[in-house]
Structures are given as structure tokens and as C-alpha cells.
Coordinates of C-alpha atoms in Angstrom, one line a residue:
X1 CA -0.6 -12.0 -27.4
X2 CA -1.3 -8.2 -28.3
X3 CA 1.3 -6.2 -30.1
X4 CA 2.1 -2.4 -29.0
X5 CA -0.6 -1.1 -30.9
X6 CA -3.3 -3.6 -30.1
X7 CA -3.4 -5.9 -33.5
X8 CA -3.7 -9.5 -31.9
X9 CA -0.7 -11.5 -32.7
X10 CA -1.3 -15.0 -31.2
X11 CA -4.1 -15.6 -29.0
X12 CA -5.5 -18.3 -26.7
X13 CA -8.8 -18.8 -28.1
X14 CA -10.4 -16.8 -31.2
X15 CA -13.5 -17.8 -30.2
X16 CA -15.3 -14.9 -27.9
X17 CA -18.1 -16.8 -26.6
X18 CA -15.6 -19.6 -25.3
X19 CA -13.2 -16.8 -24.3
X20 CA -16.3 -14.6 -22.3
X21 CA -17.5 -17.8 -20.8
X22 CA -14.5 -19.4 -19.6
X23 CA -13.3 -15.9 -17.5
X24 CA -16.9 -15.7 -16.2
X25 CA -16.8 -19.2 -15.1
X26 CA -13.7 -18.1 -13.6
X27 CA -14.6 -15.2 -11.4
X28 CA -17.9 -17.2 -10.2
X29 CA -15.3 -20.4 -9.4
X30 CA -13.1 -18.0 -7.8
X31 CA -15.7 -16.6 -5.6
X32 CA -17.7 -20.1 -4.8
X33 CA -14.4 -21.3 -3.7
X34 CA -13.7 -18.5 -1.1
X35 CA -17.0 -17.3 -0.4
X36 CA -18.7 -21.2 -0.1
X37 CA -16.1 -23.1 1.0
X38 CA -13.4 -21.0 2.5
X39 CA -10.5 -21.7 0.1
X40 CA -7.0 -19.8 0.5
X41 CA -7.2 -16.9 -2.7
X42 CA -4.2 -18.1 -4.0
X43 CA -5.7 -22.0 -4.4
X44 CA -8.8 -20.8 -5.6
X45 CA -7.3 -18.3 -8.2
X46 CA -5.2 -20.5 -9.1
X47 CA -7.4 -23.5 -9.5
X48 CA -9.9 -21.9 -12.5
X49 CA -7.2 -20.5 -14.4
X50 CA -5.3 -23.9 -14.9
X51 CA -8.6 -25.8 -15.2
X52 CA -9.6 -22.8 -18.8
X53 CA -6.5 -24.0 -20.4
X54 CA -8.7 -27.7 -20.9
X55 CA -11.7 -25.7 -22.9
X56 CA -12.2 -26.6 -26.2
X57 CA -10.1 -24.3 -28.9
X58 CA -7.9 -23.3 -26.0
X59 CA -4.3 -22.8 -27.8
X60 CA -2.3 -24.8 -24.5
X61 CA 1.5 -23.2 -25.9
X62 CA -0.1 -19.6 -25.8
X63 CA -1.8 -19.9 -22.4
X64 CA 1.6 -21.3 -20.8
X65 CA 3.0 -18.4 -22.4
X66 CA 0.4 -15.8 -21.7
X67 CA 0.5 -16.9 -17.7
X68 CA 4.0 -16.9 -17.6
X69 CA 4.1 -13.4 -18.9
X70 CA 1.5 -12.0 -17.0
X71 CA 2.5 -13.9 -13.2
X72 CA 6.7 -12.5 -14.0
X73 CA 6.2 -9.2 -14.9
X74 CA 3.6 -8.2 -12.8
X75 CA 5.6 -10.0 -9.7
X76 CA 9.2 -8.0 -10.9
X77 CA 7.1 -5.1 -10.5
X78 CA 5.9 -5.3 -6.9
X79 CA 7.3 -8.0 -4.9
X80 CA 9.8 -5.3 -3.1
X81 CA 7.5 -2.6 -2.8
X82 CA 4.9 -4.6 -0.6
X83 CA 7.6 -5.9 1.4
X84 CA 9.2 -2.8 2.0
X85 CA 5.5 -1.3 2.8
X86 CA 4.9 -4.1 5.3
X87 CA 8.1 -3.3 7.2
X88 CA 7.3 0.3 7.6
X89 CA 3.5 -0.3 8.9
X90 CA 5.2 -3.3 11.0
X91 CA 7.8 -0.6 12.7
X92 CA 4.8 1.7 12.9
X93 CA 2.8 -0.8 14.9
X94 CA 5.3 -1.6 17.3
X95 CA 6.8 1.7 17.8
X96 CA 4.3 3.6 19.2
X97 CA 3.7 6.1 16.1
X98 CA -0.1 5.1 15.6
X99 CA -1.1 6.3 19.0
X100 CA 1.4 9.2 18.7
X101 CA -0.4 10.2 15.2
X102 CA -3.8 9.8 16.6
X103 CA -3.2 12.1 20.0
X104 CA -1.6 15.0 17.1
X105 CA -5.0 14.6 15.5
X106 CA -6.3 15.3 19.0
X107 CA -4.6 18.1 19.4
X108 CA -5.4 19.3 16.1
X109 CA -9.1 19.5 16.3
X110 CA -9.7 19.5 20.2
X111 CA -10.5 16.7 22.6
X112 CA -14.1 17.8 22.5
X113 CA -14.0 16.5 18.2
X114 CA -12.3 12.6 19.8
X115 CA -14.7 11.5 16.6
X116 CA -12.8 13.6 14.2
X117 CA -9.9 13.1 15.4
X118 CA -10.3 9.2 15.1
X119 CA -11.4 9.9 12.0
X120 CA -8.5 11.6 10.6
X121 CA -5.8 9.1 12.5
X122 CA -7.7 6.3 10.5
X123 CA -6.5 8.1 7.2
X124 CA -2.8 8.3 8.1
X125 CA -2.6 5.1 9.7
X126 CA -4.4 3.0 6.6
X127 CA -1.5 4.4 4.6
X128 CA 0.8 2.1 6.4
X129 CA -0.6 -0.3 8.5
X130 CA -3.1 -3.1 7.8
X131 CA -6.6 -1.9 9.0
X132 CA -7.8 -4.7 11.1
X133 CA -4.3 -4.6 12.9
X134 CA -4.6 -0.8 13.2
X135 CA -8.1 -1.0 14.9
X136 CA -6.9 -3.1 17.3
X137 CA -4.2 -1.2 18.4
X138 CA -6.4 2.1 18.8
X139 CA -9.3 0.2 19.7
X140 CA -8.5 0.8 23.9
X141 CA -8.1 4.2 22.9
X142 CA -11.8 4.3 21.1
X143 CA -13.3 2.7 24.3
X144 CA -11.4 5.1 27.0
X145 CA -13.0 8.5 24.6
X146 CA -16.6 6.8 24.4
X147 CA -16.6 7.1 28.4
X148 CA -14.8 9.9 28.5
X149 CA -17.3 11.7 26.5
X150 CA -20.2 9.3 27.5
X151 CA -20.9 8.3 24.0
X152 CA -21.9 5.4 22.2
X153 CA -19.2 3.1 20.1
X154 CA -21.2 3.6 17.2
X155 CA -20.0 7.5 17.6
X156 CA -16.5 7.0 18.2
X157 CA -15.5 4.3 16.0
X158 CA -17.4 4.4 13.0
X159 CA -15.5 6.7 11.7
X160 CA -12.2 5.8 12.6
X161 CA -12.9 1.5 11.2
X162 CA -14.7 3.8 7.2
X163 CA -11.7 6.1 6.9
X164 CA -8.9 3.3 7.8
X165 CA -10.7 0.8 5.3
X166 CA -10.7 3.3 2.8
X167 CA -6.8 4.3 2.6
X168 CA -5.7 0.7 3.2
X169 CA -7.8 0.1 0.0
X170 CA -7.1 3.0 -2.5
X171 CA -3.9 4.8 -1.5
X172 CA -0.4 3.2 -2.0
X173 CA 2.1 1.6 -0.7
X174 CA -0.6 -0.6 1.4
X175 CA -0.2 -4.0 -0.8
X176 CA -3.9 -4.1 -2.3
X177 CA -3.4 -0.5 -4.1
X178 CA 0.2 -1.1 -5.2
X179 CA -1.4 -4.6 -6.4
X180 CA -3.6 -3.3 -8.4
X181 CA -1.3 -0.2 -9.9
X182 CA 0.9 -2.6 -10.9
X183 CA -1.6 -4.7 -13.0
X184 CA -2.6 -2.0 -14.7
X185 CA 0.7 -0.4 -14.9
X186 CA -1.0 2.9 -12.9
X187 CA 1.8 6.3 -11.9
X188 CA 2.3 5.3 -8.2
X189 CA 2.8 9.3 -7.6
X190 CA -0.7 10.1 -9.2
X191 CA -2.4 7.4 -7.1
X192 CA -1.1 8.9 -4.2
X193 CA -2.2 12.5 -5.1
X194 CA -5.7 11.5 -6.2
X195 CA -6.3 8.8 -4.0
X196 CA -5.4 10.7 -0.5
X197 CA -7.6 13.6 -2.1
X198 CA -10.8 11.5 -3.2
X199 CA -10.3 9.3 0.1
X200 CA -10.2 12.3 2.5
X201 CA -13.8 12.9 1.2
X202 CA -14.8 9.8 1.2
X203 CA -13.5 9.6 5.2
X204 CA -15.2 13.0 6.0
X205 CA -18.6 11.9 4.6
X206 CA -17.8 9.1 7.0
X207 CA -17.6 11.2 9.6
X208 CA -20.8 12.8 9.1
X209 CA -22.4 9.7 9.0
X210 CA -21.1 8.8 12.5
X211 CA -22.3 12.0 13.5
X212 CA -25.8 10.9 12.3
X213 CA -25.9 7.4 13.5
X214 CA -24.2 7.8 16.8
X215 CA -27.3 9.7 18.3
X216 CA -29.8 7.2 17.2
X217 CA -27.4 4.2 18.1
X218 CA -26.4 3.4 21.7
X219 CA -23.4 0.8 22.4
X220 CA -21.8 1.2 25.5
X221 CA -17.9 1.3 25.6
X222 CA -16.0 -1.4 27.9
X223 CA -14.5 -0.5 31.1
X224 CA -12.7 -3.8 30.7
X225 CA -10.0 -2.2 28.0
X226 CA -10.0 0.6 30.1
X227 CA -8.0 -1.5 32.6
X228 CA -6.5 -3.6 30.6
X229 CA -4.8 -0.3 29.1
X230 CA -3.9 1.0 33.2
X231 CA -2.6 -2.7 33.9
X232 CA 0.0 -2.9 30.9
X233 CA 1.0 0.3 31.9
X234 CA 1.8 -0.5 35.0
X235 CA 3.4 -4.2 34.4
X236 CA 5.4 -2.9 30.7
X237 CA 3.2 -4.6 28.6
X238 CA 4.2 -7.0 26.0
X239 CA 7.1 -7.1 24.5
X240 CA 7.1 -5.6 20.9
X241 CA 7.6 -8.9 19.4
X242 CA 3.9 -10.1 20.5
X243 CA 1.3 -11.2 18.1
X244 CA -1.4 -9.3 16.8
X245 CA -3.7 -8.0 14.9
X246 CA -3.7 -9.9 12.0
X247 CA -2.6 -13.2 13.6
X248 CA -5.3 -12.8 15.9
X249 CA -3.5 -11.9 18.9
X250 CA -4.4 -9.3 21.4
X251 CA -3.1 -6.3 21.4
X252 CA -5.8 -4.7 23.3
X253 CA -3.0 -3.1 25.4
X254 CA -1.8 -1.3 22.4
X255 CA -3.4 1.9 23.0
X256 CA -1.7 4.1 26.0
X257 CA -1.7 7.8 25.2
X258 CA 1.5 8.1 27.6
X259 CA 3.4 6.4 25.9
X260 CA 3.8 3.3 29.2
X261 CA 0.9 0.8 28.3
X262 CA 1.5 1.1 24.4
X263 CA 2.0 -2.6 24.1
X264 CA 5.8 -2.5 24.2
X265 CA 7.7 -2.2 27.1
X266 CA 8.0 -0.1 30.2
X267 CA 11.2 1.5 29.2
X268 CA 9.5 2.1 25.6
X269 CA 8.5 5.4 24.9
X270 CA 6.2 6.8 22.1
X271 CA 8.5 8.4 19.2
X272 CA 7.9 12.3 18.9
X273 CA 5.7 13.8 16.4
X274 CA 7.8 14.0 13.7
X275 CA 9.6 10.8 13.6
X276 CA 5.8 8.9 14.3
X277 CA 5.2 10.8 10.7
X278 CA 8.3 10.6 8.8
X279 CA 7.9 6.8 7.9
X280 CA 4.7 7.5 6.3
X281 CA 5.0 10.8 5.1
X282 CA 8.5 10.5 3.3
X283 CA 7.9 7.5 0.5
X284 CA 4.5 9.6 -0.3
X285 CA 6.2 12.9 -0.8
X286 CA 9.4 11.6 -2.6
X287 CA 7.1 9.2 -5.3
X288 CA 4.7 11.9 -5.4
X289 CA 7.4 14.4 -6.3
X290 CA 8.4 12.4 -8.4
X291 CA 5.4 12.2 -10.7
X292 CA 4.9 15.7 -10.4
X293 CA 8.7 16.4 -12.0
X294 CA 7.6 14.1 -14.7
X295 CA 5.0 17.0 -15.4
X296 CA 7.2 20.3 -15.2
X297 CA 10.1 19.1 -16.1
X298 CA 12.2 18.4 -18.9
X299 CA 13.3 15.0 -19.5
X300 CA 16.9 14.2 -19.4
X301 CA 17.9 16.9 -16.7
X302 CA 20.1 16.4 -14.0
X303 CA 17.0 17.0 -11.7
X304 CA 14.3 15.5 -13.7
X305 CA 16.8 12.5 -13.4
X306 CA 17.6 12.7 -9.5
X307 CA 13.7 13.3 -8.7
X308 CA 13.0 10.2 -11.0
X309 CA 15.3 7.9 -8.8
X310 CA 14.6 9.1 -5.0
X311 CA 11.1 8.7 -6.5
X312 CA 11.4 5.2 -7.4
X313 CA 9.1 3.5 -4.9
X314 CA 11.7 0.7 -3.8
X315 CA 14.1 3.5 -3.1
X316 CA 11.3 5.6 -1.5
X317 CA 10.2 3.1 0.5
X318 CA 13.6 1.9 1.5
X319 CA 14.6 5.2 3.3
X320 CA 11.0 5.2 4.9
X321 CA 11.9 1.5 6.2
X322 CA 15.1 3.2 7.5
X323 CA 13.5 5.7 9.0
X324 CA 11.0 3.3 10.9
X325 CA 13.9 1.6 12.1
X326 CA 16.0 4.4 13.4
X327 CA 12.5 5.3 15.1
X328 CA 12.7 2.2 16.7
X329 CA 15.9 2.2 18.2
X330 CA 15.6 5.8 19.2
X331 CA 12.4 5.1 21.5
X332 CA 14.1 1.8 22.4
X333 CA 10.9 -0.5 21.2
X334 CA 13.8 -2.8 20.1
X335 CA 17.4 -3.0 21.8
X336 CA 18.9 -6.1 19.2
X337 CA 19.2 -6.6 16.1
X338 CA 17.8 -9.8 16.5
X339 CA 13.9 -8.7 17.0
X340 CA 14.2 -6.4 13.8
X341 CA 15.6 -9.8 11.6
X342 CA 13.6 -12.6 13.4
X343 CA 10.6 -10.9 14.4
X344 CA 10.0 -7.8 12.3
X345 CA 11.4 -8.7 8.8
X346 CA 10.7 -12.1 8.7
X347 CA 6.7 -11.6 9.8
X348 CA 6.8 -8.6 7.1
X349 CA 7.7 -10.9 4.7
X350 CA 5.3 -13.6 5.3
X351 CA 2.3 -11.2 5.6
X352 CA 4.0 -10.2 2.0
X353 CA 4.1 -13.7 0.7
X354 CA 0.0 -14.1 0.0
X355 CA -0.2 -10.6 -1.2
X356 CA 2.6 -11.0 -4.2
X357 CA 1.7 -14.6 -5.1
X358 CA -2.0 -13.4 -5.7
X359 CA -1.2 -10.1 -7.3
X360 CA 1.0 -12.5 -9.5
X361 CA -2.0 -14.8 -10.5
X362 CA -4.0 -11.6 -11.1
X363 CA -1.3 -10.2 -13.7
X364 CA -1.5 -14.2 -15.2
X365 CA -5.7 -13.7 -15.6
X366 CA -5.0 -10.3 -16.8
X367 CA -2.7 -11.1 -19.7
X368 CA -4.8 -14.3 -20.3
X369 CA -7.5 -11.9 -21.1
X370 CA -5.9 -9.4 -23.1
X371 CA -5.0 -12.6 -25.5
X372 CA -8.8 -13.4 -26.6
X373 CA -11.4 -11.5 -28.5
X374 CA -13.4 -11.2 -25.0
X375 CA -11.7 -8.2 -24.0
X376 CA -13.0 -5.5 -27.1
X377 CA -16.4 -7.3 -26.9
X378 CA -16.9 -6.7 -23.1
X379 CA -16.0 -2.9 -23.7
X380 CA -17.7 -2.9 -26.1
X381 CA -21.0 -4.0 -25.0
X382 CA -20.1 -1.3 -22.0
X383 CA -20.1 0.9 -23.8
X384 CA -22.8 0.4 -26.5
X385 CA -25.4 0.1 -23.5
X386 CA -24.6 3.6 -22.4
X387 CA -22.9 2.7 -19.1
X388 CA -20.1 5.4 -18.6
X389 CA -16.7 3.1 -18.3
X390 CA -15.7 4.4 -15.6
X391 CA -18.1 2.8 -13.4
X392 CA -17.3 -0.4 -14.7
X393 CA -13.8 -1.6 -12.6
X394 CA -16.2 -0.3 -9.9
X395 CA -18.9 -2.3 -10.2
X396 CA -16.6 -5.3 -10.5
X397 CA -14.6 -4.2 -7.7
X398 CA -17.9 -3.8 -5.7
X399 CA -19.0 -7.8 -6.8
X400 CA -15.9 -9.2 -5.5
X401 CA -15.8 -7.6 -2.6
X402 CA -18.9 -8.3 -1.6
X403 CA -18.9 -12.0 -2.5
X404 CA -15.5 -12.4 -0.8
X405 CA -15.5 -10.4 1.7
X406 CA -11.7 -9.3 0.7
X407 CA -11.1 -5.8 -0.2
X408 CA -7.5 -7.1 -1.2
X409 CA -9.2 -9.8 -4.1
X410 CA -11.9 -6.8 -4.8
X411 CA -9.2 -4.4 -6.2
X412 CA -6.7 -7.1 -7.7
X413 CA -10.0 -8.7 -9.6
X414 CA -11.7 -5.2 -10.8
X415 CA -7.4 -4.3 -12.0
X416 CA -6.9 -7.7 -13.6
X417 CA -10.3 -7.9 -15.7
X418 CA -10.4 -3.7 -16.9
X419 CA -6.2 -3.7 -17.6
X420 CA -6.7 -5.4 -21.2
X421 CA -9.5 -3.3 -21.9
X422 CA -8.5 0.9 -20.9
X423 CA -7.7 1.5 -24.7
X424 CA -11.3 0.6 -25.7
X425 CA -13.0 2.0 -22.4
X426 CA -11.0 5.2 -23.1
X427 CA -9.6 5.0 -19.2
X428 CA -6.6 6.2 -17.8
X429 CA -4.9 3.8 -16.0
X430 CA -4.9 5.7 -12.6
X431 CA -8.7 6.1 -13.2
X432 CA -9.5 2.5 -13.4
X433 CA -7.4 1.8 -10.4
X434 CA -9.3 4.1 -8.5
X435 CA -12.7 3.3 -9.7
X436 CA -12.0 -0.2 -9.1
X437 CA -10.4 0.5 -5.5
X438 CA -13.3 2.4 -4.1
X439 CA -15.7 0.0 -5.1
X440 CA -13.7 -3.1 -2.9
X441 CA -14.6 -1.3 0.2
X442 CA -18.3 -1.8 -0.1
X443 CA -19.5 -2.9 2.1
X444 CA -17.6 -4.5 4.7
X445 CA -20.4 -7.3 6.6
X446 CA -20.4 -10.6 8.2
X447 CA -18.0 -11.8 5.7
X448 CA -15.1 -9.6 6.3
X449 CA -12.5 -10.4 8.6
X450 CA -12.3 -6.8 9.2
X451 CA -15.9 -6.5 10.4
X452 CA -15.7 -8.9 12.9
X453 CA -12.3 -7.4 14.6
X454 CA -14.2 -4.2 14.4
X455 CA -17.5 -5.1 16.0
X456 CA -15.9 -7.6 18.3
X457 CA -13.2 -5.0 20.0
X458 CA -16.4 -2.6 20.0
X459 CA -18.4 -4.7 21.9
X460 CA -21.0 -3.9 19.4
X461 CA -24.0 -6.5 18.9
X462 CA -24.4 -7.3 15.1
X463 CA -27.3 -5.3 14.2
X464 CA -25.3 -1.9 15.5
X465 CA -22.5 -3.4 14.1
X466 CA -23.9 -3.4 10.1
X467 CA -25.4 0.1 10.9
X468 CA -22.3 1.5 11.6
X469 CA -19.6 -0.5 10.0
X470 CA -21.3 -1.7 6.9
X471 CA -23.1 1.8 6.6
X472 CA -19.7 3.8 6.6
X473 CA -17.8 1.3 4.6
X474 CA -21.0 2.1 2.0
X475 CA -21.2 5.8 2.6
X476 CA -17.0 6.1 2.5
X477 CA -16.9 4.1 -0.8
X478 CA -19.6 5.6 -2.6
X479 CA -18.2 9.5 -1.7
X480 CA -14.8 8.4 -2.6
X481 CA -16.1 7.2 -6.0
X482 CA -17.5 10.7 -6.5
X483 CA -14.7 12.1 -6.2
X484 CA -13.2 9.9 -8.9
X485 CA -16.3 10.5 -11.2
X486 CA -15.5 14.1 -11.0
X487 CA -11.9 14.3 -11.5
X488 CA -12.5 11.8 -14.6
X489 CA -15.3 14.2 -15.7
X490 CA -12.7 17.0 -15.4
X491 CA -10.0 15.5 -17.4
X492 CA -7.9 15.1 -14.7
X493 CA -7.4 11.6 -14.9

């Protein structure tokens, strides 16, 4: 293991061409496996890791100690906080608040913008709710504008499938960011300052290039969501316990702007604007100001103390689960207690489950790492070839991505291999995180689930489909990453 200031105290291997070999041989069994042959993440994580302890000069009582350490701590970290953060996008998703946030973006830049506006709804709503399942509650809504306006799919949702992608993937508390902050034991607060910033200008170069393509691209919108959407109006819809999203069931009806055919129930209505936001908006601002009192204040105080604790992401995130529920009950999406426990909870935590058990195996690769002599001579090969270290989570979160088709594995993999190796890089933290996060949302293709509830909902055929979603996916990630490069330039992370 390393010691505080980085002298190795035990170590699995002290050979570096067996350590750099063996975690290679890792990543590309980790990737065949899911990529080739379809293999849960966890198995196929899991699988490589145990099968290194069996190379030659491979210490067996340091490894078991070494995953041990690395799967606890980083699980004791974040195991509530992506729970908690699934709740709150599951209340969201029910509720009504994803519609009610998109029509205030509506509002916000004119009916005439319905791109923008998408656009911008995708940014709120990734902070919360999983981005497949958040296309296909708005994706009615998408069709319905693209006649409206008599525009082509490629115009209307191209921007709303980049800038959802790219929140979900960089901004906490979605799981893959609070994953990866955790592994490389990132400020929450600062992620969610920088993040939403470099994002937002990642999504409007999205939007830009929806603007481009959707002139030169024509994909008709569906009437058939159109009445699907007047049909659950009229009959209530489904209950708000219904499947969806990322179970694979239809939601299609999900999308009703007056608040009758949202997917709930008849007697359901959407919550106002303030409560739609408040479940979002109240775990960023309350971690955020919490990392900015760790800044301008003095340590100790009775309010540097009280900003540090309503800061602390489980407590954060707990009132915004509260909040979400009270939401709930207020615009009657749930009338017992026994849809919140049996249906909203428990579904929270099993979408949770995968997430934390992966993150855990990531921390157990990470630590791994950190006790060989692989980590300083990967940095410092980086390094001595003149490639700015920055770019290297990115690069790596790029390459599992890509492979995978996962944005989820690209950011926990481009976190777990750069954590033991920010002191001899010279990163922050927070700028690995973000480097690495930005570069698992390029590009989103033919193996993404993500793609294919995008382009299938669209109606798009695959060659429009990897214009537009593949191209904004490139052209979000590759603007966001800017925006990293030049607050790292700046000194700012």
C-alpha cells in the first residue's frame, strides 16, 4: 500500500512490467467481455481483477488487502448518495416535474426556439433523471413540436438526447459522476459548479449543431405519439407505478403538456414550477454552498460548521428526496404509502444496486493500482512524451466508452485508472473527474442502449440517427472538454 506521502509501503507486485501488463490485460478483458460477449459490468470487472491475483510475483495477502480496501471505502462513500439520487429522479419521473421543467423552458425562450428549449430541459433533467428514461418521457413531446413547427426529428431532438447525455455523465448526484468523485475523492460542490458550467457549453454547441444538421437532415415526426399522447389523456393514463424507461417499458404517454396524459392518472396533475424545480435545485445549491463556505470561511465557525452539514450530500439529498415526495402527494401522483415503499423505493434501490457494486470494484482496481510501480511509470511516460495530463482520464474515458457503449463504465474506468496517479500528473482531483467524464460521452452509436431508445422513439433510420445522435454526443463532449482545458489552464481547477 502507499503511505500519506506516497513512499510505497507493501505492494502487490514490484515488478512494473507485470504490474502495466496485468491492468492492461484487464481493461481489454473488461471490455471483450461486455463489448464481445455481452457480460453484466459487474461479472466482467469482476472476473480480471480476481484472475491478476494468479500472475507471477503477485503478493496474494496484499491484493486481498488492497481489494478489500479499495471495494469498502469507496462503497461507505457513495452507496446512499446514489440511492438517494435515484429516488429523487424516480419522484421526478412520475410526478410530472420533467414536462413541467421543459414547458418553463418554453416559456423562457418562446415556442418559436421548441429546439432550445429542449435543449435546455435536457440539462435540468440529466441532473436527476437517467437519460434514456428522460427521453422517453419527453420524447411525445419532441414529436408533437416537430409537426407543430413542421420540422425534422433531427432538429428537435438532437439537442435535447447531446445535452441530457452530457449532465447525466458529468454533473452530480446522477450515479456515474458521484461514482467517479468518489474514486477519486473529488469536492462534490466543485463538480457541481464546474460541471453545470463546462456542460452548459458543451449543450449549447449542441444546439448549434442541431441547428446545422436539422436543415440538411429530414426525419418526419410520428403522428402515432401524437395520439397516443390525446388517448392517455383522455382514458388517465397509466398508473404512476408503470414500467419504463429503463426497464423497457413504454412510457410514450409520458409527455402531456396539460398536465392529463402525463403518464399518471386522470386526477394527477403536473406540480407547479417551483416544486417541479425544488428537488433538483436544492441538494445542488446546499452542496454547492457548501464548498463555497469551505473557501470564505473560517474553519471551526458556527456557520462554516452548519453550511458543512446541510451540505453533506446524504443530508442534501435527503431533504431533496423529501421534497420529491411532498411533490408527489401534493399533485396526488401517489395517494398510499404503499406505491412510494413497494414501487418507488424499492425500484430506486435496485436501479442503485449495479451502480454501487461497480463503483465498488472500480475503487478495488483503483487501490490495486496505486499498490504497484505501474502507476508513477504510466505518468510518467505521459508526461515525458509531452501529452498535457489533463487529457489523459479523457482519452481513457473516451476508449471505454466507446468500446462499451456505457458512459456509466467510461467515467468509473477513466476515475479508477488516473486516482493513483493525480500527484505525479499534477491534477486536481475535480479536474480528472471532469476530463475523464466528458470524454465517456463520446460518442454514443449502435452500441449504446441510449442510442437506440433515442433513434427508436424518433423514428429516425440509422444513418440520421449517427448524424445526429452520435454527432452531438461528439460535438457536446468535445466542447465540454474545452471548457475543462481552460479552466485547468486558468488554475481554476
Amino acid at each position: 500500500m502507499r503511505k500519506d506521502d506516497g513512499v510505497l509501503e507493501e505492494v502487490v507486485t514490484d515488478n512494473p512490467v507485470v504490474a502495466i501488463l496485468g491492468f492492461a490485460s484487464i481493461i481489454v478483458v473488461l471490455l471483450l467481455l461486455i463489448a464481445r460477449y455481452k457480460w453484466h459490468v459487474f461479472i466482467a470487472l469482476l472476473l480480471p481483477i480476481l484472475l491478476f491475483a494468479f500472475v507471477p510475483t503477485i503478493d496474494t495477502a496484499v491484493f486481498i488487502e488492497a481489494f478489500e480496501s479499495g471495494f469498502g471505502s469507496t462503497i461507505q462513500s457513495i452507496a446512499v448518495i446514489i440511492v438517494l439520487g435515484t429516488m429523487i429522479g424516480e419522484a421526478l419521473r412520475h410526478s410530472g416535474a420533467v414536462e413541467r421543467i421543459t414547458r418553463s423552458m418554453m416559456r423562457i425562450v418562446g415556442k418559436s426556439r421548441m429546439p432550445l428549449a429542449l435543449t435546455l430541459a435536457g440539462f435540468v433533467v440529466g441532473l436527476a433523471v437517467f437519460s434514456d428514461v428522460g427521453y422517453v418521457i419527453l420524447n411525445p413531446l419532441v414529436h408533437v413540436s416537430a409537426i407543430e413547427a413542421r420540422a425534422s426529428m433531427a432538429l428537435m431532438a438532437t439537442g435535447l438526447v447531446g445535452s441530457m447525455q452530457l449532465t447525466h455523465a458529468v454533473v452530480p448526484p446522477t450515479p456515474g459522476p458521484i461514482a467517479a468523485a468518489a474514486i477519486v475523492d473529488a469536492d462534490l460542490g466543485l463538480l457541481i459548479i464546474y460541471g453545470s458550467l463546462v456542460t452548459l457549453v458543451g449543450s449549447i454547441a449542441g444546439y448549434f449543431y442541431a441547428r446545422i444538421i436539422g436543415t440538411r437532415i429530414w426525419s418526419a415526426p410520428s403522428e402515432e405519439f401524437v395520439t397516443a399522447k390525446a388517448g392517455a389523456g383522455r382514458s388517465g393514463g397509466n398508473s404512476g407505478s408503470g414500467g419504463g424507461g429503463a426497464d423497457g417499458g413504454d412510457d410514450s404517454s409520458s409527455g402531456d403538456g396539460d398536465g392529463d396524459g402525463d403518464g399518471v392518472s386522470s386526477e394527477h396533475r403536473m406540480p407547479s414550477l417551483g416544486w417541479a424545480y425544488a428537488p433538483i435545485m436544492i441538494p445542488l445549491v446546499l452542496i454547492g454552498a457548501s464548498s463555497v463556505g469551505n473557501f470564505v470561511l473560517e474553519e471551526g465557525t458556527a456557520l462554516h460548521s452548519g453550511l458543512s452539514f446541510v451540505g453533506w450530500p446524504v443530508f442534501a439529498l435527503g431533504i431533496g428526496v423529501l421534497v420529491a415526495y411532498v411533490m408527489a402527494w401534493r399533485t396526488r401522483t401517489v395517494t398510499e404509502t404503499k406505491t412510494l415503499k413497494d414501487t418507488w423505493v424499492e425500484r430506486s434501490l435496485r436501479d442503485s444496486a449495479m451502480i454501487i457494486m461497480v463503483t465498488g470494484l472500480g475503487g478495488a482496481l483503483s487501490q490495486l493500482l496505486r499498490a504497484t510501480p505501474a502507476v508513477d511509470v504510466i505518468a510518467e511516460r505521459t508526461l515525458a512524451i509531452g501529452i498535457p495530463a489533463i487529457f489523459l482520464p479523457f482519452v481513457l474515458g473516451v476508449l471505454a466508452n466507446m468500446i462499451t457503449g456505457s458512459t456509466t463504465v467510461g467515467v468509473i474506468t477513466a476515475a479508477s485508472l488516473t486516482a493513483p496517479m493525480l500527484t505525479t500528473l499534477g491534477l486536481s482531483p475535480e479536474a480528472a473527474m471532469l476530463s475523464g467524464a466528458c470524454g465517456s460521452v463520446i460518442i454514443k452509436y449502435v452500441n449504446s442502449s441510449y442510442f437506440w431508445v433515442c433513434m427508436s422513439l424518433s423514428r429516425m433510420n440509422l444513418r440520421n440517427a449517427l448524424i445526429s445522435f452520435g454527432g452531438v454526443t461528439f460535438v457536446g463532449g468535445i466542447f465540454s472538454m474545452a471548457g475543462v482545458v481552460a479552466l485547468w489552464a486558468l488554475g481554476v481547477i
